[in-house]
Short mmCIF file of C-alpha atoms and ligand atoms in Angstrom, two decimals:
data_model
loop_
_atom_site.label_atom_id
_atom_site.label_comp_id
_atom_site.label_asym_id
_atom_site.label_seq_id
_atom_site.Cartn_x
_atom_site.Cartn_y
_atom_site.Cartn_z
CA MET A 15 21.91 16.21 -34.66
CA ALA A 16 23.50 12.54 -33.08
CA GLU A 17 24.09 12.33 -29.67
CA SER A 18 24.87 9.41 -27.27
CA ALA A 19 21.92 7.92 -26.37
CA GLY A 20 22.69 7.43 -22.49
CA THR A 21 20.94 5.14 -20.43
CA ASN A 22 17.58 4.70 -18.56
CA TRP A 23 16.37 6.33 -15.43
CA ALA A 24 17.84 3.51 -13.57
CA GLY A 25 21.15 3.31 -15.14
CA ASN A 26 20.45 -0.64 -15.76
CA HIS A 27 20.04 -0.31 -19.53
CA GLU A 28 22.46 1.52 -21.94
CA TYR A 29 20.72 2.43 -24.86
CA ARG A 30 22.10 0.82 -28.16
CA ALA A 31 20.56 3.31 -30.11
CA LYS A 32 22.97 5.55 -32.48
CA GLY A 33 21.58 9.04 -31.32
CA VAL A 34 18.61 10.94 -30.31
CA LEU A 35 16.52 13.26 -32.29
CA HIS A 36 14.43 15.94 -30.78
CA PRO A 37 11.48 16.89 -32.62
CA ALA A 38 10.21 20.69 -32.06
CA SER A 39 6.72 19.39 -33.64
CA ALA A 40 4.61 16.88 -34.75
CA GLU A 41 5.30 17.99 -38.41
CA ASP A 42 9.30 17.46 -37.45
CA ALA A 43 8.33 13.95 -35.91
CA ARG A 44 6.54 13.01 -39.38
CA ARG A 45 9.75 14.25 -41.43
CA ALA A 46 11.92 11.90 -38.83
CA VAL A 47 9.62 8.86 -40.02
CA LEU A 48 9.55 9.60 -43.54
CA ARG A 49 13.64 10.05 -43.59
CA ALA A 50 14.19 6.64 -41.44
CA LEU A 51 11.36 5.10 -44.48
CA ASP A 52 14.04 6.28 -47.06
CA ALA A 53 16.73 5.53 -45.39
CA GLY A 54 15.45 1.76 -44.06
CA GLY A 55 16.19 2.96 -40.99
CA ARG A 56 14.65 2.71 -37.22
CA LEU A 57 12.95 4.71 -34.82
CA ARG A 58 11.82 4.62 -31.33
CA ALA A 59 9.73 7.11 -29.34
CA LEU A 60 11.33 7.95 -26.08
CA GLY A 61 9.51 9.24 -23.18
CA THR A 62 11.38 10.09 -19.64
CA ARG A 63 13.13 6.51 -19.92
CA HIS A 64 11.72 5.35 -16.77
CA CYS A 65 11.49 1.75 -17.72
CA PHE A 66 13.67 -0.68 -16.50
CA ASN A 67 14.30 -2.91 -19.59
CA ASP A 68 15.07 -2.18 -23.27
CA ILE A 69 11.42 -1.54 -24.54
CA ALA A 70 12.36 1.85 -25.28
CA ASP A 71 15.52 1.06 -27.14
CA THR A 72 16.19 0.70 -31.26
CA SER A 73 19.27 -0.23 -33.31
CA GLY A 74 18.30 3.16 -35.02
CA GLU A 75 17.66 6.82 -33.06
CA LEU A 76 15.57 7.73 -30.37
CA VAL A 77 13.15 10.31 -30.78
CA ALA A 78 12.97 12.14 -27.53
CA MET A 79 9.11 13.08 -27.24
CA THR A 80 9.78 15.26 -24.53
CA ALA A 81 11.32 17.72 -26.98
CA LEU A 82 7.84 18.63 -28.21
CA PRO A 83 6.48 22.23 -27.33
CA PRO A 84 3.69 21.72 -24.21
CA ARG A 85 -0.06 21.60 -24.73
CA PHE A 86 -2.61 22.30 -22.60
CA GLU A 87 -6.04 22.07 -24.22
CA LEU A 88 -8.94 22.05 -21.82
CA ASP A 89 -12.40 20.88 -23.01
CA GLU A 90 -15.01 21.38 -20.31
CA ALA A 91 -17.78 20.29 -21.92
CA ALA A 92 -16.19 17.08 -23.22
CA ARG A 93 -14.39 16.56 -19.76
CA THR A 94 -11.22 16.12 -21.27
CA VAL A 95 -7.85 17.63 -21.55
CA THR A 96 -5.22 17.30 -24.63
CA VAL A 97 -1.84 17.51 -23.60
CA SER A 98 1.84 16.71 -25.53
CA GLY A 99 2.73 13.19 -25.69
CA GLY A 100 6.05 14.11 -24.37
CA ALA A 101 4.62 16.22 -21.19
CA ARG A 102 4.92 14.98 -17.75
CA TYR A 103 1.89 14.34 -15.37
CA GLY A 104 3.87 16.79 -12.95
CA ASP A 105 3.91 19.60 -15.76
CA PHE A 106 0.35 20.07 -16.33
CA ALA A 107 -1.28 18.49 -13.12
CA GLU A 108 -1.36 21.96 -10.83
CA GLN A 109 -2.61 24.03 -14.01
CA LEU A 110 -5.40 21.49 -14.52
CA ASP A 111 -6.37 21.48 -10.76
CA ALA A 112 -6.27 25.40 -10.72
CA ARG A 113 -8.84 25.11 -13.51
CA GLY A 114 -10.75 22.99 -11.28
CA TRP A 115 -10.19 19.38 -12.73
CA ALA A 116 -8.08 16.38 -11.87
CA LEU A 117 -7.13 12.87 -13.11
CA PRO A 118 -8.91 10.26 -11.23
CA ASN A 119 -5.77 8.68 -10.17
CA LEU A 120 -1.48 8.83 -10.52
CA ALA A 121 0.89 6.26 -10.67
CA SER A 122 3.67 6.26 -7.81
CA LEU A 123 5.55 9.38 -9.09
CA PRO A 124 4.36 12.27 -11.75
CA HIS A 125 7.95 12.27 -13.41
CA ILE A 126 6.92 9.99 -16.19
CA SER A 127 5.61 11.03 -19.49
CA VAL A 128 1.93 10.50 -20.37
CA ALA A 129 2.46 8.65 -23.39
CA GLY A 130 5.09 6.56 -22.24
CA ALA A 131 3.10 5.60 -19.03
CA ILE A 132 -0.04 4.52 -21.20
CA ALA A 133 2.44 2.77 -23.88
CA THR A 134 3.12 0.30 -21.09
CA GLY A 135 -0.06 0.20 -18.90
CA THR A 136 1.21 2.19 -16.06
CA HIS A 137 -1.39 2.07 -13.08
CA GLY A 138 -1.66 3.44 -9.77
CA SER A 139 -3.71 2.10 -6.96
CA GLY A 140 -7.34 1.84 -5.98
CA ASP A 141 -10.00 -1.07 -6.13
CA ARG A 142 -12.35 1.24 -8.61
CA ASN A 143 -9.34 3.03 -10.32
CA ALA A 144 -8.41 1.55 -13.56
CA SER A 145 -4.84 2.14 -15.16
CA MET A 146 -3.52 5.73 -16.58
CA ALA A 147 -4.25 4.15 -20.16
CA ALA A 148 -7.82 3.78 -19.24
CA VAL A 149 -8.45 7.46 -19.15
CA VAL A 150 -7.31 8.21 -22.50
CA ALA A 151 -10.12 9.52 -24.45
CA GLY A 152 -7.55 9.80 -27.79
CA ILE A 153 -4.41 9.88 -28.89
CA GLU A 154 -2.62 11.48 -32.01
CA PHE A 155 0.29 10.09 -33.39
CA VAL A 156 2.63 9.73 -36.43
CA ASP A 157 2.53 6.13 -37.61
CA GLY A 158 5.23 3.94 -39.60
CA THR A 159 4.20 5.49 -42.99
CA GLY A 160 4.73 8.99 -41.80
CA ALA A 161 0.93 9.64 -41.46
CA LEU A 162 -0.30 11.93 -38.85
CA ARG A 163 -3.04 9.38 -37.26
CA VAL A 164 -5.90 10.27 -34.71
CA LEU A 165 -7.63 7.67 -32.74
CA ARG A 166 -10.51 8.30 -30.16
CA ARG A 167 -12.44 6.31 -28.09
CA GLY A 168 -14.86 3.98 -29.50
CA ASP A 169 -13.07 4.03 -32.84
CA GLU A 170 -12.11 0.48 -34.03
CA ASP A 171 -8.32 0.31 -33.38
CA PHE A 172 -8.43 2.43 -30.13
CA ASP A 173 -8.83 -0.16 -27.69
CA GLY A 174 -5.50 -2.00 -29.38
CA ALA A 175 -3.52 1.24 -29.58
CA VAL A 176 -3.27 2.80 -26.43
CA VAL A 177 -1.23 0.45 -24.46
CA GLY A 178 0.92 0.12 -27.68
CA LEU A 179 4.27 -0.57 -26.53
CA GLY A 180 5.61 2.42 -28.84
CA ALA A 181 4.95 -0.18 -31.49
CA LEU A 182 2.33 1.54 -33.71
CA GLY A 183 4.08 5.09 -33.88
CA LEU A 184 5.17 8.74 -32.04
CA VAL A 185 2.33 9.44 -29.82
CA THR A 186 2.42 13.39 -30.52
CA ALA A 187 -0.56 14.23 -27.96
CA VAL A 188 -2.84 12.58 -25.69
CA THR A 189 -6.61 13.40 -24.55
CA LEU A 190 -7.23 12.34 -21.17
CA ASP A 191 -10.87 12.35 -19.45
CA VAL A 192 -10.60 14.75 -16.35
CA VAL A 193 -13.05 14.65 -13.36
CA PRO A 194 -13.89 17.81 -10.93
CA THR A 195 -10.80 18.24 -8.75
CA PHE A 196 -10.89 16.57 -5.43
CA GLN A 197 -8.55 16.57 -2.11
CA VAL A 198 -6.90 13.61 -0.97
CA ALA A 199 -5.45 12.68 2.83
CA GLN A 200 -2.78 10.22 3.43
CA THR A 201 -2.30 8.14 6.40
CA VAL A 202 0.39 5.48 6.87
CA TYR A 203 -0.12 2.71 9.36
CA VAL A 204 2.84 0.66 10.32
CA ASP A 205 3.30 -3.15 10.84
CA LEU A 206 0.60 -5.96 10.13
CA ASP A 207 1.43 -9.50 10.39
CA TRP A 208 0.28 -11.73 7.24
CA SER A 209 -2.31 -13.59 8.53
CA THR A 210 -4.34 -10.49 9.13
CA VAL A 211 -3.37 -9.22 5.85
CA LEU A 212 -4.43 -12.26 4.09
CA ASP A 213 -7.42 -12.64 6.37
CA ASN A 214 -8.67 -9.12 5.36
CA LEU A 215 -6.92 -8.08 2.13
CA ASN A 216 -10.17 -7.27 0.59
CA ALA A 217 -11.19 -5.15 3.23
CA ILE A 218 -7.40 -3.61 3.07
CA THR A 219 -7.31 -2.53 -0.59
CA SER A 220 -11.32 -1.23 -0.30
CA ALA A 221 -10.56 0.82 2.82
CA ALA A 222 -9.60 3.86 1.06
CA TYR A 223 -9.93 5.67 -2.79
CA SER A 224 -6.23 4.39 -3.33
CA VAL A 225 -4.19 2.00 -1.05
CA SER A 226 -0.71 0.65 -1.12
CA ILE A 227 0.65 -2.28 1.05
CA PHE A 228 4.39 -2.35 1.42
CA THR A 229 6.27 -5.44 2.48
CA ARG A 230 9.77 -6.76 2.46
CA TRP A 231 7.74 -10.39 2.70
CA VAL A 232 9.81 -11.17 5.82
CA GLY A 233 8.34 -10.09 8.95
CA GLY A 234 4.73 -9.14 7.60
CA VAL A 235 3.58 -6.04 6.13
CA GLN A 236 5.52 -2.96 7.20
CA GLN A 237 3.38 0.08 5.90
CA ILE A 238 -0.12 0.55 4.63
CA TRP A 239 -0.92 3.74 2.42
CA LEU A 240 -4.20 4.91 2.75
CA LYS A 241 -5.17 7.60 0.34
CA ARG A 242 -8.79 8.79 1.32
CA VAL A 243 -10.98 11.29 -0.72
CA VAL A 244 -11.86 14.48 1.42
CA GLY A 245 -15.74 14.40 1.84
CA ASP A 246 -16.15 11.04 0.17
CA ASP A 247 -14.18 8.20 2.56
CA SER A 248 -14.48 9.71 5.92
CA LEU A 249 -11.39 12.45 6.25
CA GLN A 250 -10.77 11.24 9.78
CA ALA A 251 -8.47 8.34 9.50
CA PRO A 252 -9.12 5.89 12.34
CA GLU A 253 -6.64 5.65 15.07
CA THR A 254 -5.63 2.22 14.32
CA PHE A 255 -6.45 0.06 11.30
CA LEU A 256 -7.25 -3.66 11.96
CA GLY A 257 -4.80 -3.31 14.98
CA ALA A 258 -2.15 -1.50 13.15
CA ALA A 259 -1.14 1.90 14.74
CA GLN A 260 -0.52 5.01 12.88
CA ALA A 261 3.38 6.04 11.68
CA THR A 262 4.31 9.00 14.25
CA GLU A 263 6.94 9.97 11.36
CA LYS A 264 6.49 10.50 8.02
CA ARG A 265 7.43 7.41 6.09
CA HIS A 266 9.24 6.49 2.88
CA PRO A 267 8.57 3.04 1.53
CA LEU A 268 11.77 2.11 1.72
CA PRO A 269 13.68 1.23 4.91
CA GLY A 270 16.16 4.05 6.06
CA VAL A 271 15.15 6.17 3.33
CA ALA A 272 14.61 10.00 4.46
CA ALA A 273 10.92 10.71 3.63
CA ASP A 274 11.33 14.63 1.95
CA SER A 275 10.60 13.18 -1.14
CA CYS A 276 7.37 11.71 -0.28
CA THR A 277 4.00 13.31 -0.38
CA ASP A 278 2.44 14.61 2.98
CA GLN A 279 0.95 12.06 5.12
CA PHE A 280 -0.68 12.47 8.78
CA GLY A 281 -3.93 12.94 7.21
CA VAL A 282 -3.07 16.35 6.03
CA PRO A 283 -5.78 17.22 3.12
CA GLY A 284 -4.13 18.54 -0.19
CA PRO A 285 -4.97 18.53 -4.06
CA TRP A 286 -5.42 15.13 -5.53
CA TYR A 287 -1.75 15.65 -7.56
CA GLU A 288 0.09 16.04 -4.19
CA ARG A 289 -1.26 13.15 -2.38
CA LEU A 290 -2.01 10.18 -4.98
CA ALA A 291 1.50 9.74 -6.12
CA HIS A 292 3.97 8.60 -3.46
CA PHE A 293 6.93 10.93 -4.34
CA ARG A 294 6.84 14.70 -5.25
CA LEU A 295 7.88 16.16 -8.40
CA ALA A 296 11.04 18.15 -7.30
CA PHE A 297 12.91 14.93 -5.79
CA THR A 298 14.26 11.56 -6.83
CA PRO A 299 11.54 9.50 -6.80
CA SER A 300 11.81 5.73 -4.99
CA SER A 301 15.44 5.43 -4.22
CA GLY A 302 17.34 5.80 -7.55
CA GLN A 303 19.41 3.01 -6.84
CA GLU A 304 17.15 0.23 -8.05
CA ILE A 305 15.49 -2.15 -10.69
CA GLN A 306 11.79 -2.70 -10.44
CA SER A 307 9.42 -6.01 -11.69
CA GLU A 308 5.82 -6.24 -11.09
CA TYR A 309 3.14 -8.93 -11.82
CA LEU A 310 -0.32 -8.40 -12.00
CA VAL A 311 -2.60 -11.26 -10.69
CA PRO A 312 -6.40 -11.59 -11.23
CA ARG A 313 -7.94 -10.47 -7.69
CA GLU A 314 -9.52 -13.78 -7.30
CA ARG A 315 -6.06 -15.12 -6.80
CA ALA A 316 -4.57 -12.27 -5.06
CA ALA A 317 -4.12 -14.32 -1.69
CA ASP A 318 -3.10 -17.16 -3.56
CA ALA A 319 -0.29 -15.04 -5.14
CA VAL A 320 0.94 -13.74 -1.74
CA ARG A 321 0.86 -17.40 -0.37
CA ALA A 322 3.03 -18.39 -3.14
CA LEU A 323 5.61 -15.74 -2.64
CA LEU A 324 6.35 -16.08 1.05
CA PRO A 325 8.06 -19.52 0.81
CA LEU A 326 10.65 -17.13 -1.05
CA SER A 327 10.96 -14.56 1.20
CA GLU A 328 14.40 -15.57 2.15
CA ARG A 329 15.46 -15.98 -1.12
CA MET A 330 14.26 -12.38 -2.58
CA ALA A 331 15.46 -10.93 0.77
CA PRO A 332 19.17 -10.33 -0.89
CA VAL A 333 18.44 -8.14 -3.75
CA LEU A 334 14.76 -6.68 -2.48
CA GLN A 335 14.38 -3.31 -1.01
CA VAL A 336 10.48 -3.64 -0.85
CA ALA A 337 7.25 -4.92 -2.66
CA GLU A 338 4.42 -2.94 -3.02
CA LEU A 339 0.79 -4.66 -3.42
CA ARG A 340 -1.83 -2.36 -5.50
CA THR A 341 -5.22 -3.06 -7.02
CA VAL A 342 -5.94 -2.25 -10.28
CA ALA A 343 -9.51 -1.96 -11.99
CA SER A 344 -10.12 -3.40 -15.28
CA ASP A 345 -10.30 -2.08 -18.52
CA GLY A 346 -10.80 -3.27 -22.23
CA LEU A 347 -7.51 -2.25 -23.50
CA TRP A 348 -5.93 -5.19 -25.44
CA LEU A 349 -2.58 -5.06 -23.77
CA SER A 350 -3.59 -3.86 -20.37
CA SER A 351 -2.37 -6.12 -17.57
CA ALA A 352 -6.39 -5.36 -16.33
CA TYR A 353 -7.50 -6.21 -19.62
CA GLN A 354 -11.00 -7.64 -18.48
CA ARG A 355 -10.05 -8.13 -15.01
CA ASP A 356 -9.61 -6.62 -11.96
CA VAL A 357 -5.99 -7.30 -10.71
CA LEU A 358 -3.45 -7.02 -7.99
CA GLY A 359 -0.01 -5.82 -8.88
CA ILE A 360 2.81 -7.10 -7.21
CA HIS A 361 5.57 -4.93 -7.48
CA PHE A 362 9.08 -5.24 -6.45
CA THR A 363 11.92 -2.68 -5.88
CA TRP A 364 15.10 -4.55 -5.83
CA LYS A 365 18.32 -3.67 -5.38
CA ARG A 366 20.10 -2.32 -8.16
CA ASP A 367 21.78 -6.08 -9.06
CA GLN A 368 20.70 -6.86 -12.61
CA ALA A 369 22.29 -10.77 -12.10
CA GLY A 370 21.09 -11.05 -8.65
CA VAL A 371 17.36 -9.83 -9.81
CA GLU A 372 17.11 -12.21 -12.82
CA ALA A 373 18.57 -15.10 -10.64
CA VAL A 374 15.57 -14.87 -8.53
CA LEU A 375 12.89 -13.69 -11.04
CA PRO A 376 12.50 -17.53 -12.17
CA ALA A 377 11.10 -18.34 -8.86
CA VAL A 378 9.06 -15.47 -8.65
CA GLU A 379 7.37 -16.36 -12.07
CA GLY A 380 7.25 -19.65 -11.31
CA ALA A 381 5.00 -18.97 -8.40
CA LEU A 382 3.21 -16.20 -10.26
CA PHE A 383 2.53 -17.25 -13.56
CA PRO A 384 0.71 -20.53 -13.20
CA LEU A 385 -1.87 -17.99 -11.15
CA GLY A 386 -2.39 -15.94 -14.59
CA ALA A 387 0.14 -13.27 -13.70
CA ARG A 388 0.64 -10.38 -16.46
CA PRO A 389 4.08 -8.67 -16.16
CA HIS A 390 4.37 -4.84 -16.47
CA TRP A 391 5.52 -4.26 -19.84
CA GLY A 392 8.11 -1.59 -18.53
CA LYS A 393 9.67 -3.58 -15.74
CA VAL A 394 11.99 -6.37 -15.75
CA PHE A 395 10.96 -9.80 -16.44
CA LEU A 396 12.27 -13.07 -18.07
CA ASP A 397 9.67 -15.08 -19.80
CA PRO A 398 11.73 -17.61 -20.90
CA ASP A 399 8.97 -19.93 -22.27
CA HIS A 400 7.54 -16.94 -24.07
CA ALA A 401 4.20 -17.19 -22.28
CA VAL A 402 3.40 -13.62 -22.37
CA PRO A 403 1.40 -13.01 -25.62
CA SER A 404 -0.83 -16.25 -24.49
CA MET A 405 -2.00 -14.11 -21.48
CA TYR A 406 -3.41 -11.80 -23.76
CA PRO A 407 -6.69 -12.78 -25.75
CA ARG A 408 -6.41 -10.16 -28.38
CA PHE A 409 -2.74 -10.36 -28.71
CA ASP A 410 -3.11 -11.58 -32.34
CA ASP A 411 -5.17 -8.80 -32.96
CA PHE A 412 -2.35 -6.25 -31.97
CA ARG A 413 0.10 -8.17 -34.22
CA ALA A 414 -2.37 -7.10 -36.79
CA LEU A 415 -2.29 -3.54 -35.56
CA VAL A 416 0.94 -3.45 -35.71
CA ALA A 417 1.64 -4.84 -39.23
CA LYS A 418 -1.26 -2.15 -40.36
CA TYR A 419 0.25 0.91 -38.59
CA ASP A 420 3.96 0.10 -39.00
CA PRO A 421 4.17 -2.09 -42.08
CA HIS A 422 7.75 -1.31 -42.69
CA GLY A 423 8.85 -2.03 -39.25
CA VAL A 424 10.32 1.53 -38.60
CA PHE A 425 9.28 0.90 -34.72
CA ARG A 426 10.57 -2.56 -34.36
CA ASN A 427 13.16 -3.10 -31.79
CA ALA A 428 14.66 -6.41 -29.79
CA TYR A 429 11.98 -6.22 -27.15
CA LEU A 430 9.19 -6.30 -29.88
CA ASP A 431 11.23 -8.99 -32.20
CA ARG A 432 11.30 -11.20 -28.97
CA LEU A 433 7.39 -10.51 -28.05
CA LEU A 434 6.19 -10.60 -31.71
CA ALA A 435 8.10 -13.56 -32.82
C1 FAD B 8 10.73 5.20 -9.83
C2 FAD B 8 9.57 4.73 -10.72
C3 FAD B 8 8.43 4.52 -10.21
C4 FAD B 8 7.37 3.88 -11.12
N1 FAD B 8 6.18 3.65 -10.60
C5 FAD B 8 5.35 3.19 -11.24
C6 FAD B 8 3.92 3.06 -10.70
O1 FAD B 8 3.37 3.54 -9.83
N2 FAD B 8 3.28 2.34 -11.61
C7 FAD B 8 3.51 1.65 -12.73
O2 FAD B 8 2.64 0.83 -13.32
N3 FAD B 8 4.70 1.82 -13.28
C8 FAD B 8 5.47 2.59 -12.20
N4 FAD B 8 6.93 2.87 -13.26
C9 FAD B 8 7.12 2.45 -14.49
C10 FAD B 8 6.79 3.63 -15.55
O3 FAD B 8 5.50 4.03 -15.31
C11 FAD B 8 6.86 2.71 -16.59
O4 FAD B 8 7.94 2.45 -17.17
C12 FAD B 8 6.28 3.94 -17.82
O5 FAD B 8 6.41 3.38 -19.17
C13 FAD B 8 7.62 4.95 -17.86
O6 FAD B 8 7.37 6.16 -19.00
P1 FAD B 8 8.72 6.78 -19.86
O7 FAD B 8 7.87 7.92 -20.30
O8 FAD B 8 9.58 7.02 -18.69
O9 FAD B 8 8.83 5.61 -20.65
P2 FAD B 8 9.79 5.16 -21.56
O10 FAD B 8 11.01 4.34 -20.58
O11 FAD B 8 10.83 6.34 -22.15
O12 FAD B 8 9.15 4.38 -22.63
C14 FAD B 8 8.38 3.48 -22.33
C15 FAD B 8 7.95 2.73 -23.67
O13 FAD B 8 6.75 4.14 -24.32
C16 FAD B 8 7.29 4.21 -25.64
N5 FAD B 8 7.11 5.89 -25.46
C17 FAD B 8 7.47 6.63 -24.61
N6 FAD B 8 6.77 7.58 -25.29
C18 FAD B 8 5.87 7.41 -26.27
C19 FAD B 8 5.39 8.36 -27.02
N7 FAD B 8 5.45 9.50 -27.35
N8 FAD B 8 4.85 7.94 -28.19
C20 FAD B 8 4.84 6.37 -28.41
N9 FAD B 8 5.82 5.56 -27.47
C21 FAD B 8 5.99 6.17 -26.40
C22 FAD B 8 8.68 3.88 -25.81
O14 FAD B 8 8.81 3.73 -27.05
C23 FAD B 8 8.73 2.64 -25.05
O15 FAD B 8 7.82 1.39 -25.37
C24 FAD B 8 7.68 3.34 -12.43
C25 FAD B 8 8.88 3.70 -12.80
C26 FAD B 8 10.07 4.31 -11.99
C27 FAD B 8 11.19 4.39 -12.58
#
């Protein structure tokens, strides 16, 4: 049963857990909780290990939710699909498309588990696209008493439970809203100076269904990815965009990295699941040798946030691979970084140099926290003044929810101890 718990995907965190359990059913997961309760032990749900901090760790045992058998229950009348909590988006996207349906959006990669993604408020991009958690219509989970719970949108605790940081239980199934399938065409434009970007920030982020701005801060913006819905936005991408030319070769967001792992570009139409993510399921996403951080600022402070970071360009450069700016629409989920406000996500793909990253983050947080930035729960952040709880109006209600669903602290870990302290 017990095995070394290994590391997260990025390799910058070695799990301290005593071992990894592989439940074959929700009932197995329930029994694991009951055993932990009996023994006074601790458990923690583990998804696909793509977080960059210790959020998924435990002093007890990890529960590999990816071991649960696949589920695919499409309810066309309700426009929902129910999948196993351990499913990766890439595991069922094609099947969903083949039945004529789609998810409204994806994060940059299809490799992450659904329950792991929603637990941390994972998002893609698009002025009118809310986070991956916002399209959750229901969750089924084993709580800290061993009870199997179901919460649906509209239920009292639902809005607090979806972005749950793994604190309420082991999510065994997730029901997601679906929309009629659609095609997307992706075009990459290269090289814009900062003054054009800052003068036109809203025009850029609203220029397509999903937009990503990639920059190394020094030397302006190197790439803008426009993902247009075929038949909605005009399929034909403009020859130039605010003066920026279309890329003439396929681009990876990271400088000097081959683009084979990226979804198709050059405006070639394709199914939503092969365009909305930047990276293809069969390949290693991003660089693989990296650490990530992200801060989500209110949209009205977006340009101020960029201006506050530009003076740090030279300081960030030695540890930075690339940064990405994306927009996320507001939702009502208590711990969503887009809770009740539209946001601009400012993401950093750093080199895998933990000390170097932690040396530059105080300056980044010093620039962004005063503007109301909320850090991504699954990426590296410092928050030395323990300011994060005060960024969430419903944080005390979330504490109460944790106490209600996990009264014995089965799912508590060092990350939650710091956060809930
Ligand atoms: C290359 C790369 C690209 C990324 N791109 C994006 C992006 O575009 N947008 C974005 O927002 N983020 C992005 N991320 C971050 C990533 O989406 C989040 O870290 C996400 O939480 C990872 O999901 P996971 O299944 O790997 O979770 P894990 O790291 O395995 O777990 C994360 C948290 O979820 C909990 N959890 C996992 N499964 C369950 C379950 N079944 N029940 C209850 N709790 C559970 C864990 O306990 C833990 O608290 C990226 C990460 C990588 C490595």
